[in-house]
CSV table of N, CA and C and ligand atoms in Angstrom, one decimal:
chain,number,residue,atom,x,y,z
Y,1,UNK,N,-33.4,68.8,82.2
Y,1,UNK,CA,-34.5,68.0,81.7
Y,1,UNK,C,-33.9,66.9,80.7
Y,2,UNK,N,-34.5,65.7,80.9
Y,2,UNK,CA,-33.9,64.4,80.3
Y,2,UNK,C,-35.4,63.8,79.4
Y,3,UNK,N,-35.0,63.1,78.5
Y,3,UNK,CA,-35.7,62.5,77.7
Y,3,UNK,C,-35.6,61.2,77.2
Y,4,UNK,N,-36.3,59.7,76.8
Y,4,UNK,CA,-36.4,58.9,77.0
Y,4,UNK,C,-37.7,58.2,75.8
Y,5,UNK,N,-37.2,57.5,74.9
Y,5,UNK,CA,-37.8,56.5,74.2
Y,5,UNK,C,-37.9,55.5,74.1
Y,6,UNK,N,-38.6,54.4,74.7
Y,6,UNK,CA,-38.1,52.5,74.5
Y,6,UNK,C,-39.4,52.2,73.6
Y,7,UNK,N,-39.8,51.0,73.2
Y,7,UNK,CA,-41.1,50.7,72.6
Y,7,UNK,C,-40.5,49.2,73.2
Y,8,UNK,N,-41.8,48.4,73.1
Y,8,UNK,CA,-41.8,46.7,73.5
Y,8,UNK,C,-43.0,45.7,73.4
Y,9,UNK,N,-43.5,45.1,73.6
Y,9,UNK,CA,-44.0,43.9,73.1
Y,9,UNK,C,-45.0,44.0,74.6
Y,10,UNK,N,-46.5,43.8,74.3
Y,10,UNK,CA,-46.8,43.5,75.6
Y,10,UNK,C,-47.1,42.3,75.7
Y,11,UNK,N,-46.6,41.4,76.8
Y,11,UNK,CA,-47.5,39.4,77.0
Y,11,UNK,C,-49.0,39.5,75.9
Y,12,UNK,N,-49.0,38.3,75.8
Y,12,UNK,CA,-50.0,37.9,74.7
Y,12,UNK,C,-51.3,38.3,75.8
Y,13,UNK,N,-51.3,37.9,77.1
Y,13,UNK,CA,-52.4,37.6,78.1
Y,13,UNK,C,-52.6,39.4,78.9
Y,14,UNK,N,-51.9,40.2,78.2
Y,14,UNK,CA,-52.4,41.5,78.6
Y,14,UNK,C,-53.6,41.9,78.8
Y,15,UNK,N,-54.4,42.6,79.9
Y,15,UNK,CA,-55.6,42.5,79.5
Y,15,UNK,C,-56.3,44.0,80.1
Y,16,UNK,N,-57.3,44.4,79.6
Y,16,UNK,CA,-57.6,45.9,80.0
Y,16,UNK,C,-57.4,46.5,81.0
Y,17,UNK,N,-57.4,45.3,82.0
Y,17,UNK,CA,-57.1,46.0,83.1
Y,17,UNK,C,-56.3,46.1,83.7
Y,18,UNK,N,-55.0,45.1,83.2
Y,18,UNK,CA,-53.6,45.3,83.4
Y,18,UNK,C,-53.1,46.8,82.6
Y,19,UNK,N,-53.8,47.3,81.8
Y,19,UNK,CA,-53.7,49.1,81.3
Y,19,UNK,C,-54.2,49.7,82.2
Y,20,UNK,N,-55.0,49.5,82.9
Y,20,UNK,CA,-55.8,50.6,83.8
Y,20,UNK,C,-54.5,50.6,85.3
Y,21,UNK,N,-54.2,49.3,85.2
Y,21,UNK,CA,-53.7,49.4,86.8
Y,21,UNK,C,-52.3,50.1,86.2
Y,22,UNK,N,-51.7,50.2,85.4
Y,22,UNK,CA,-50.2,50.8,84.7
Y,22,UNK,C,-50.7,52.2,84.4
Y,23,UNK,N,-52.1,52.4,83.9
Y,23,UNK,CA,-52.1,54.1,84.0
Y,23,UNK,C,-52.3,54.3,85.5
Y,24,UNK,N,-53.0,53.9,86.7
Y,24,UNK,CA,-52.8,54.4,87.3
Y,24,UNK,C,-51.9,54.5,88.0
Y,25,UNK,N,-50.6,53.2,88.3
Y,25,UNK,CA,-49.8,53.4,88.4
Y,25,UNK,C,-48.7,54.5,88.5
Y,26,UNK,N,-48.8,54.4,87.3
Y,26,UNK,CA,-48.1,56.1,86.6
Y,26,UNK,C,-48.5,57.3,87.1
Y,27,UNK,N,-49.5,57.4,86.8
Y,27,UNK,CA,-50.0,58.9,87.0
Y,27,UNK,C,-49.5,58.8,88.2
Y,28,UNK,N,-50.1,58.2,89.3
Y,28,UNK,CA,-49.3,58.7,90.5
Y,28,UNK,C,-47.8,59.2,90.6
Y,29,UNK,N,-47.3,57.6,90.6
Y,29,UNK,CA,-45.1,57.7,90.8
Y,29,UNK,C,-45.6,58.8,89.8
Y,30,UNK,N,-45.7,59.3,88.6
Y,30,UNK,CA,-45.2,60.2,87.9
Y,30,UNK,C,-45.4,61.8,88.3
Y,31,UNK,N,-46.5,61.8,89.1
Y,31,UNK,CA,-46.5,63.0,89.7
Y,31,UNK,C,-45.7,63.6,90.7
Y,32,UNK,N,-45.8,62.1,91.4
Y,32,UNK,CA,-44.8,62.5,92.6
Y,32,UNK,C,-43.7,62.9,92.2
Y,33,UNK,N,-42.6,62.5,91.4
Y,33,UNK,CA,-41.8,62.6,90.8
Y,33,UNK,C,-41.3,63.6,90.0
Y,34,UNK,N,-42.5,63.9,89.4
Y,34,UNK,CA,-42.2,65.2,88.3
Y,34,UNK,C,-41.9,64.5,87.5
Y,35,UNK,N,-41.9,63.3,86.6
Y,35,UNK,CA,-41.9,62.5,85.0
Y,35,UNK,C,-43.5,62.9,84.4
Y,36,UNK,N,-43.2,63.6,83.3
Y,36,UNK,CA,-44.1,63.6,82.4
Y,36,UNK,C,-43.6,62.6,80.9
Y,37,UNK,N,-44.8,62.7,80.2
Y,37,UNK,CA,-44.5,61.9,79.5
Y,37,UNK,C,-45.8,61.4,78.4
Y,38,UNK,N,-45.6,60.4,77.6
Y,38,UNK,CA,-47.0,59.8,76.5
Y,38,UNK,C,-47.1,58.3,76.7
Y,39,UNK,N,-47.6,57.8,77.3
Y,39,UNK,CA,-47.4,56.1,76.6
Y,39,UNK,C,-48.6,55.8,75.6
Y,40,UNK,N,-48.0,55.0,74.8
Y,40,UNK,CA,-48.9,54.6,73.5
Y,40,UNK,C,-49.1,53.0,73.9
Y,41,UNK,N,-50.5,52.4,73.5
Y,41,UNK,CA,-50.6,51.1,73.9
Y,41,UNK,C,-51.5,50.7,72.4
Y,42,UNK,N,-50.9,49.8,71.6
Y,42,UNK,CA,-51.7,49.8,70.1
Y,42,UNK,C,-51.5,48.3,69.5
Y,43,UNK,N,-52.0,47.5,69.2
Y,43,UNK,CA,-51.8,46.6,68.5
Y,43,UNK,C,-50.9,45.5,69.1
Y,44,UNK,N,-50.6,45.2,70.6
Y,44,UNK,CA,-50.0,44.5,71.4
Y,44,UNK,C,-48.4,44.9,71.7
Y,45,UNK,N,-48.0,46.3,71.2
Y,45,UNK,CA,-47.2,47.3,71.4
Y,45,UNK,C,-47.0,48.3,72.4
Y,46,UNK,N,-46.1,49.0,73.1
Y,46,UNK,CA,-46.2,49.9,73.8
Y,46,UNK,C,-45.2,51.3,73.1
Y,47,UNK,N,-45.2,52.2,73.2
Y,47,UNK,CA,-43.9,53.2,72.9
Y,47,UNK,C,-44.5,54.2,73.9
Y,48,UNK,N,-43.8,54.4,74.9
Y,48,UNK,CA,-43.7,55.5,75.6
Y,48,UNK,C,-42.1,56.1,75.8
Y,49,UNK,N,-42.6,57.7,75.6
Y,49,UNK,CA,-41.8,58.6,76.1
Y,49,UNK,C,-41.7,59.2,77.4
Y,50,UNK,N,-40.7,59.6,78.1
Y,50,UNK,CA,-40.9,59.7,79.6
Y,50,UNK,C,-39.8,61.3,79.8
Y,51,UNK,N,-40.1,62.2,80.3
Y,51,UNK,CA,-39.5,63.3,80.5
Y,51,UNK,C,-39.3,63.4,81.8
Y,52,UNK,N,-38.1,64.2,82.2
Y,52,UNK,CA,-37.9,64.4,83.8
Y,52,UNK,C,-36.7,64.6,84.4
Y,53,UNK,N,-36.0,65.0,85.2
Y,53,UNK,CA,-34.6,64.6,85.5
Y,53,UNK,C,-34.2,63.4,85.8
Y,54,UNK,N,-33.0,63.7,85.1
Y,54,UNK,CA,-32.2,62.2,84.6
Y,54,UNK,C,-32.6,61.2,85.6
Y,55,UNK,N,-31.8,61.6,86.7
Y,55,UNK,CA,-32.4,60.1,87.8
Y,55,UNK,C,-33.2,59.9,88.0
Y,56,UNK,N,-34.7,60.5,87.8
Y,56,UNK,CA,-35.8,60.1,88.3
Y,56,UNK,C,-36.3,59.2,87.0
Y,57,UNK,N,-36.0,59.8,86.0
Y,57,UNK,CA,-36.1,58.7,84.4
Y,57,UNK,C,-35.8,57.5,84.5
Y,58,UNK,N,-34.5,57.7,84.8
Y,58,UNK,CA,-33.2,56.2,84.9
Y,58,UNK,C,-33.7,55.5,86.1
Y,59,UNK,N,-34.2,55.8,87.0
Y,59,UNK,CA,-34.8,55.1,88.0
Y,59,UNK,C,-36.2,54.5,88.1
Y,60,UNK,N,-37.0,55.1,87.1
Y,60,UNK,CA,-38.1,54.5,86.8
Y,60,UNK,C,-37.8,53.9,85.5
Y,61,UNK,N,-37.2,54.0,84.6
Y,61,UNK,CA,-37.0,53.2,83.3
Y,61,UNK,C,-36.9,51.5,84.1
Y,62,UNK,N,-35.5,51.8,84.9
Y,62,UNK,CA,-35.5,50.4,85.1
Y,62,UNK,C,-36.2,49.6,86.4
Y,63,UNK,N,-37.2,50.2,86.5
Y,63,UNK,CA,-38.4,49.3,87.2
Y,63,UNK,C,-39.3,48.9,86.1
Y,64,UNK,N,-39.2,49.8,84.7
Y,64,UNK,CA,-40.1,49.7,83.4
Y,64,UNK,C,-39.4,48.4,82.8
Y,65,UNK,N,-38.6,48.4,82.5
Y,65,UNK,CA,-37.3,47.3,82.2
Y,65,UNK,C,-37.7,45.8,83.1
Y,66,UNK,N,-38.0,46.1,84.5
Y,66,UNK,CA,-37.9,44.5,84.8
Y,66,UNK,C,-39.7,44.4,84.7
Y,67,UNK,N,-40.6,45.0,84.6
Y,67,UNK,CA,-42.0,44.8,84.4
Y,67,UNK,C,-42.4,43.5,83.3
Y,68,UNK,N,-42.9,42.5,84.2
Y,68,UNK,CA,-43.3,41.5,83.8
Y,68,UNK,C,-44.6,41.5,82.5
Y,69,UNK,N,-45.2,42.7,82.6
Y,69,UNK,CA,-46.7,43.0,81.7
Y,69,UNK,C,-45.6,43.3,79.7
Y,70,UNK,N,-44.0,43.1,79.8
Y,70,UNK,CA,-44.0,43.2,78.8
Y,70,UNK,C,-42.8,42.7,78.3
Y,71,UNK,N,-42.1,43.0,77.0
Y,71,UNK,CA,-40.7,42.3,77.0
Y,71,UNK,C,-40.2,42.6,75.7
Y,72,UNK,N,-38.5,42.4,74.9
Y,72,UNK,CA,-38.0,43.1,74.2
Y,72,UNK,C,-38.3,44.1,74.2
Y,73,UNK,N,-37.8,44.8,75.4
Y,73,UNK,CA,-37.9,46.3,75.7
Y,73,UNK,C,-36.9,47.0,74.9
Y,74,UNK,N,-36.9,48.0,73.8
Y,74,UNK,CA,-35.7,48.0,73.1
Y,74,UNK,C,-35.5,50.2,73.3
Y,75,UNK,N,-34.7,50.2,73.3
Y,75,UNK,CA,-34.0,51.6,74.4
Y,75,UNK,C,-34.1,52.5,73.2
Y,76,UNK,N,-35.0,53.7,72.2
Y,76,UNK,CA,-34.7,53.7,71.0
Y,76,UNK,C,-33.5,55.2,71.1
Y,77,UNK,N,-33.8,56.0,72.5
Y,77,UNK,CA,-33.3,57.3,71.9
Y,77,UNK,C,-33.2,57.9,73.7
Y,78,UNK,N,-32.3,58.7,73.6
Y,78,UNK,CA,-32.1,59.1,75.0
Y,78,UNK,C,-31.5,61.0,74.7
Y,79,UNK,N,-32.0,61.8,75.4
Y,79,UNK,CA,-31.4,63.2,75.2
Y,79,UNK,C,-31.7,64.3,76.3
Y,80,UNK,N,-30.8,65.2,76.0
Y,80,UNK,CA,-30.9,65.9,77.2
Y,80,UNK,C,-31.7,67.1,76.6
Y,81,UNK,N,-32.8,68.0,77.3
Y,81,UNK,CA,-33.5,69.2,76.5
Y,81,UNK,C,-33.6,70.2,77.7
Y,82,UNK,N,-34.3,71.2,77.0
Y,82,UNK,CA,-34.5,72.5,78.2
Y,82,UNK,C,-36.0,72.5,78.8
Y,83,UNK,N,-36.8,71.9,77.9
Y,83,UNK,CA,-38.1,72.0,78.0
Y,83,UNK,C,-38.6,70.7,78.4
Y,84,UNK,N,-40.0,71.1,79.1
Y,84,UNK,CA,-41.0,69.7,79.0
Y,84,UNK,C,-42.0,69.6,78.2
Y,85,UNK,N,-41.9,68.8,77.7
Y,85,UNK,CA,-43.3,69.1,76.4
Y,85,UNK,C,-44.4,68.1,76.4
Y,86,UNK,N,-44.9,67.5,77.8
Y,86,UNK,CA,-46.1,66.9,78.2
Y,86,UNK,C,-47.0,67.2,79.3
Y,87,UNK,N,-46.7,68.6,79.1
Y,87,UNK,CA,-47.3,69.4,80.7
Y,87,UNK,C,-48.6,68.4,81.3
Y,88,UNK,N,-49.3,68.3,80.8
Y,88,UNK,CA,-50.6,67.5,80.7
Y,88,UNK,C,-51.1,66.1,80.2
Y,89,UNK,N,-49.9,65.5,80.6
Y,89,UNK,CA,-50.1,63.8,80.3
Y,89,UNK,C,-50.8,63.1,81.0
Y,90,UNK,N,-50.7,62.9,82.5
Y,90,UNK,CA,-51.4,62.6,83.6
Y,90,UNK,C,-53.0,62.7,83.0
Y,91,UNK,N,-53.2,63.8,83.1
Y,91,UNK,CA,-54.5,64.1,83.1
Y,91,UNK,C,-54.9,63.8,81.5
Y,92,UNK,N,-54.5,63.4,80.6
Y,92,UNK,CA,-55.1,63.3,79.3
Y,92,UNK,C,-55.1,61.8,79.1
Y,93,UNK,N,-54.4,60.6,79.6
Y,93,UNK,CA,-55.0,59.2,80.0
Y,93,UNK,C,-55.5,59.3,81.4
Y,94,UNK,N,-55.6,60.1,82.4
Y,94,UNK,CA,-56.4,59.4,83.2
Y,94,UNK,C,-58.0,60.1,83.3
Y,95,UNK,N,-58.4,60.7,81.9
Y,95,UNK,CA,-59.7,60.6,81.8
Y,95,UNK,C,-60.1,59.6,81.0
Y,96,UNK,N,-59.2,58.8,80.5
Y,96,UNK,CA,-60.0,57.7,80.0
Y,96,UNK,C,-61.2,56.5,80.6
Y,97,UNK,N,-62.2,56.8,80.1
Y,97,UNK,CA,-63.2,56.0,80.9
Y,97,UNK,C,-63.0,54.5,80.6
Y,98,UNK,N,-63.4,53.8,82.1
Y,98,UNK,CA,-63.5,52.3,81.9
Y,98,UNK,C,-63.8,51.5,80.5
Y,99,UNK,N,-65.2,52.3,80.2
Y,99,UNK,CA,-65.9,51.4,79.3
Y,99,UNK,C,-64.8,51.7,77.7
Y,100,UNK,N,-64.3,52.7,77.8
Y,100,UNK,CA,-63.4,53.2,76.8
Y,100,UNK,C,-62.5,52.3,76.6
Y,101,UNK,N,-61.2,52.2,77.7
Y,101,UNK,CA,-60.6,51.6,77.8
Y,101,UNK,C,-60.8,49.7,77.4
Y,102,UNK,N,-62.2,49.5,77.5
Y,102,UNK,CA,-62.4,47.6,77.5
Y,102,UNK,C,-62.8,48.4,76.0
Y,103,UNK,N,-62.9,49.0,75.3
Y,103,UNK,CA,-63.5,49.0,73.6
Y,103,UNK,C,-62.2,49.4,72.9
Y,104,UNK,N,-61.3,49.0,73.0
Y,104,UNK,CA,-60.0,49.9,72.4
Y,104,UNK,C,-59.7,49.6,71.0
Y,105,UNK,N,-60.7,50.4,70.3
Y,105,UNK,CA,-60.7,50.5,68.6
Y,105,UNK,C,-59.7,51.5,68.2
Y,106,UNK,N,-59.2,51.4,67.1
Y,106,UNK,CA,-58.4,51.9,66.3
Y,106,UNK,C,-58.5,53.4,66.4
Y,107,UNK,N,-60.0,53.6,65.9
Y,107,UNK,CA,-60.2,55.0,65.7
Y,107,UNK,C,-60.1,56.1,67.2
Y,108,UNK,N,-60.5,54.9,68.2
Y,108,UNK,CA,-60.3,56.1,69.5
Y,108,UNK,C,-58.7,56.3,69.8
Y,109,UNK,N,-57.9,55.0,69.5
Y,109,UNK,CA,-56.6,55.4,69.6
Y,109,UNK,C,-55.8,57.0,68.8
Y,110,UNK,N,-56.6,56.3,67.4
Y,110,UNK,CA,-55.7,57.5,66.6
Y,110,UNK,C,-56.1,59.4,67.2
Y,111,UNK,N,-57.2,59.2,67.9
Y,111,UNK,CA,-58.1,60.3,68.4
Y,111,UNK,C,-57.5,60.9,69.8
Y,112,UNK,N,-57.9,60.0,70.4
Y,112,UNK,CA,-56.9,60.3,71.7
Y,112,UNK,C,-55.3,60.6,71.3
Y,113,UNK,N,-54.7,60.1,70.5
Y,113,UNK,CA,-53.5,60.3,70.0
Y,113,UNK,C,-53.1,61.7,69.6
Y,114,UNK,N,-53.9,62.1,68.5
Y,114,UNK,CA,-54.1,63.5,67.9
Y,114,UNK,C,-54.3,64.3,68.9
Y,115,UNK,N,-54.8,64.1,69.7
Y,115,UNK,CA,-55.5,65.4,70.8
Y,115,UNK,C,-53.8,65.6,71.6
Y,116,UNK,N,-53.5,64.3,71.4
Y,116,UNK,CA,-52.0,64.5,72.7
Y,116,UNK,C,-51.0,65.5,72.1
Y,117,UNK,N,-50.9,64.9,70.6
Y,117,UNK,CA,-49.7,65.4,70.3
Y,117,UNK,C,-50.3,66.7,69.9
Y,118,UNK,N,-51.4,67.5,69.6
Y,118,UNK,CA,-51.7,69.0,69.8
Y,118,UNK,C,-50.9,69.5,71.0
Y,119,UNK,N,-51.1,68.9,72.2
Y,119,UNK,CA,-50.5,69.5,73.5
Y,119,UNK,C,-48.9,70.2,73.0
Y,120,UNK,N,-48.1,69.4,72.3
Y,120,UNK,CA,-46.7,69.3,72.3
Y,120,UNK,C,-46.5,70.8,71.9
Y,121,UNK,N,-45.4,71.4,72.4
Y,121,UNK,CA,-44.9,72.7,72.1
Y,121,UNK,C,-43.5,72.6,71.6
Y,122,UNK,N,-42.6,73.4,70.3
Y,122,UNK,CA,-41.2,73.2,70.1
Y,122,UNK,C,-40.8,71.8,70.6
Y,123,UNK,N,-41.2,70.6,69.4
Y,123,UNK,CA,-40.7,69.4,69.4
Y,123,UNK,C,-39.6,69.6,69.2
Y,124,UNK,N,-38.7,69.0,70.2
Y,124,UNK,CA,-36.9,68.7,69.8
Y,124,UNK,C,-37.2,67.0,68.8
Y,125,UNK,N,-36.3,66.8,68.2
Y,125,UNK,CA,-36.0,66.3,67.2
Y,125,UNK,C,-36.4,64.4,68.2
Y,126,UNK,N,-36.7,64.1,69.2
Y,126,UNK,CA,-36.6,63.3,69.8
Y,126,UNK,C,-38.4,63.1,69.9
Y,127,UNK,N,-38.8,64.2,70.0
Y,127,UNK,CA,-40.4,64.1,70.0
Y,127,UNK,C,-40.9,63.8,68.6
Y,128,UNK,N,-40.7,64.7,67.7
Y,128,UNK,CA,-40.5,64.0,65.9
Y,128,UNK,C,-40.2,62.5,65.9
Y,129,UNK,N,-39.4,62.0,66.7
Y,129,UNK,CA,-39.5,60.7,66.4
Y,129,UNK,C,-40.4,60.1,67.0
Y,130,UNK,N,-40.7,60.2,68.3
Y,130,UNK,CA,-41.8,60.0,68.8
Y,130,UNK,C,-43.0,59.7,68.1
Y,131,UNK,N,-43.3,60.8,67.3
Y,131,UNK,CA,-44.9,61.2,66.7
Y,131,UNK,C,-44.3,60.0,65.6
Y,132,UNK,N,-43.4,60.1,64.8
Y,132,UNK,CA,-43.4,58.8,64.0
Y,132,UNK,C,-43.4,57.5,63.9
Y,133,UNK,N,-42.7,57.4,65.1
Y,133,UNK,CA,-42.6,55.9,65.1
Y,133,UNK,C,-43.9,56.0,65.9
Y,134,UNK,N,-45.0,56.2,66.7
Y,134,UNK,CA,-46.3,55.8,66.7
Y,134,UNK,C,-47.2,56.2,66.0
Y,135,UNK,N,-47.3,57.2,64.8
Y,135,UNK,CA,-47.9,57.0,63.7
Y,135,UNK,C,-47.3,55.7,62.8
Y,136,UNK,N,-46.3,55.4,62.9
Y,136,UNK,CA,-45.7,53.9,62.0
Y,136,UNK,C,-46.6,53.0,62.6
Y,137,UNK,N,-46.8,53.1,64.1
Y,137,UNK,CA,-47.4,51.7,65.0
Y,137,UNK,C,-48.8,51.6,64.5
Y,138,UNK,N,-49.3,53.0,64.7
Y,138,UNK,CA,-50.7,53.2,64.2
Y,138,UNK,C,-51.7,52.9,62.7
Y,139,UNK,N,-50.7,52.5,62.0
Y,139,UNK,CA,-51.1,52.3,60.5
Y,139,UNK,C,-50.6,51.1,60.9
Y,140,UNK,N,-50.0,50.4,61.7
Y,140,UNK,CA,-49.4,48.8,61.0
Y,140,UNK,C,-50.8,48.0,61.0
F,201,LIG,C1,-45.5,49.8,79.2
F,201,LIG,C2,-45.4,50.2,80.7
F,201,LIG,C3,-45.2,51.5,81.0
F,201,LIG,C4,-45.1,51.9,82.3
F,201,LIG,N1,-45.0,53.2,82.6
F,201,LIG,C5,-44.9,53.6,83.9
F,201,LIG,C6,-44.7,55.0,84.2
F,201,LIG,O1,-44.7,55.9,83.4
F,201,LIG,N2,-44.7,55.3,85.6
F,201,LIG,C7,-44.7,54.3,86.6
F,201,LIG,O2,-44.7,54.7,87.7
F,201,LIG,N3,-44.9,53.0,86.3
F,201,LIG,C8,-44.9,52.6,85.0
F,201,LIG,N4,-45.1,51.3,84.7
F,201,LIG,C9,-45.2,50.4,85.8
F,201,LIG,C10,-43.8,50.0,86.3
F,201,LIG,O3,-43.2,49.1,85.4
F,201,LIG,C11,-43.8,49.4,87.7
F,201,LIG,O4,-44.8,48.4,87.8
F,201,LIG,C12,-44.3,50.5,88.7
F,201,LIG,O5,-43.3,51.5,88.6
F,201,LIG,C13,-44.3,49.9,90.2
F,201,LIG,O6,-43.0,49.4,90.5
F,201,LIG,P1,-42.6,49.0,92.0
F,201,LIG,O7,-43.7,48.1,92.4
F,201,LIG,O8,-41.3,48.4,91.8
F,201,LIG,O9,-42.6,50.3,92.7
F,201,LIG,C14,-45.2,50.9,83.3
F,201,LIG,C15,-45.3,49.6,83.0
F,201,LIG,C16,-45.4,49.2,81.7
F,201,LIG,C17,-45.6,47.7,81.3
């Protein structure tokens, strides 16, 4: 099992539903694949974590890498672990409802946020950064 942190900048012209087509996106390739994972979307920011074996990571990182929806993609943390600790990612954005998604206030972020990181079991030291640096994004 491999692990994976970048955060980046999303285009100024990002728009709800360029989120909706990237979660759905995901959820699919990521099932197929076996990548679990968190993406955070907050304040014209992204930070997602991506779990999985290595080449299935490294081969979707860099289709994430040439994705025109964003930029200064910056690589923060890379490691190898035993565990997966997002059993249920898929399914915890893709109940997010439409109308939810076009209202994206603060408070539903920090909410949906808290509910995620309950899921997490025996954070390795790479998930702790995780939860920090998007509680840092979440106060800015
Ligand atoms: C911030 C961000 C996160 C993304 N995360 C994923 C992801 O976890 N899984 C995924 O399949 N695509 C993700 N994408 C979309 C990919 O960049 C890419 O569009 C998708 O894999 C389809 O690529 P393809 O058309 O070359 O197959 C993400 C895009 C952005 C902007």
């Amino acid at each position: 099992m491999f692990e994976l942190i970048y955060r980046s900048k999303a285009v100024p012209n990002l728009s709800s539903s360029d989120i909706l087509d990237i979660l759905k996106e995901s959820r699919e390739y990521n099932l197929a694949v076996d990548i679990t994972g968190c993406l955070l979307y907050y304040n014209y920011e992204f930070i997602q974590i991506l779990e999985g074996d290595r080449k299935s990571v490294m081969e979707l990182f860099s289709k994430i890498e040439n994705d025109k929806r964003h930029f200064n993609l910056d690589l923060i943390i890379q490691n190898e672990k035993h565990h997966r600790t997002f059993k249920h990612w898929s399914m915890a954005y893709h109940e997010l409802k439409k109308s939810e998604v076009n209202d994206l206030s603060k408070d539903h972020f920090i909410n949906s946020f808290l509910t995620i990181s309950h899921l997490a079991e025996k954070p390795t030291d790479v998930i702790k950064l995780f939860w920090k640096l998007s509680n840092e994004l979440l106060k800015s």
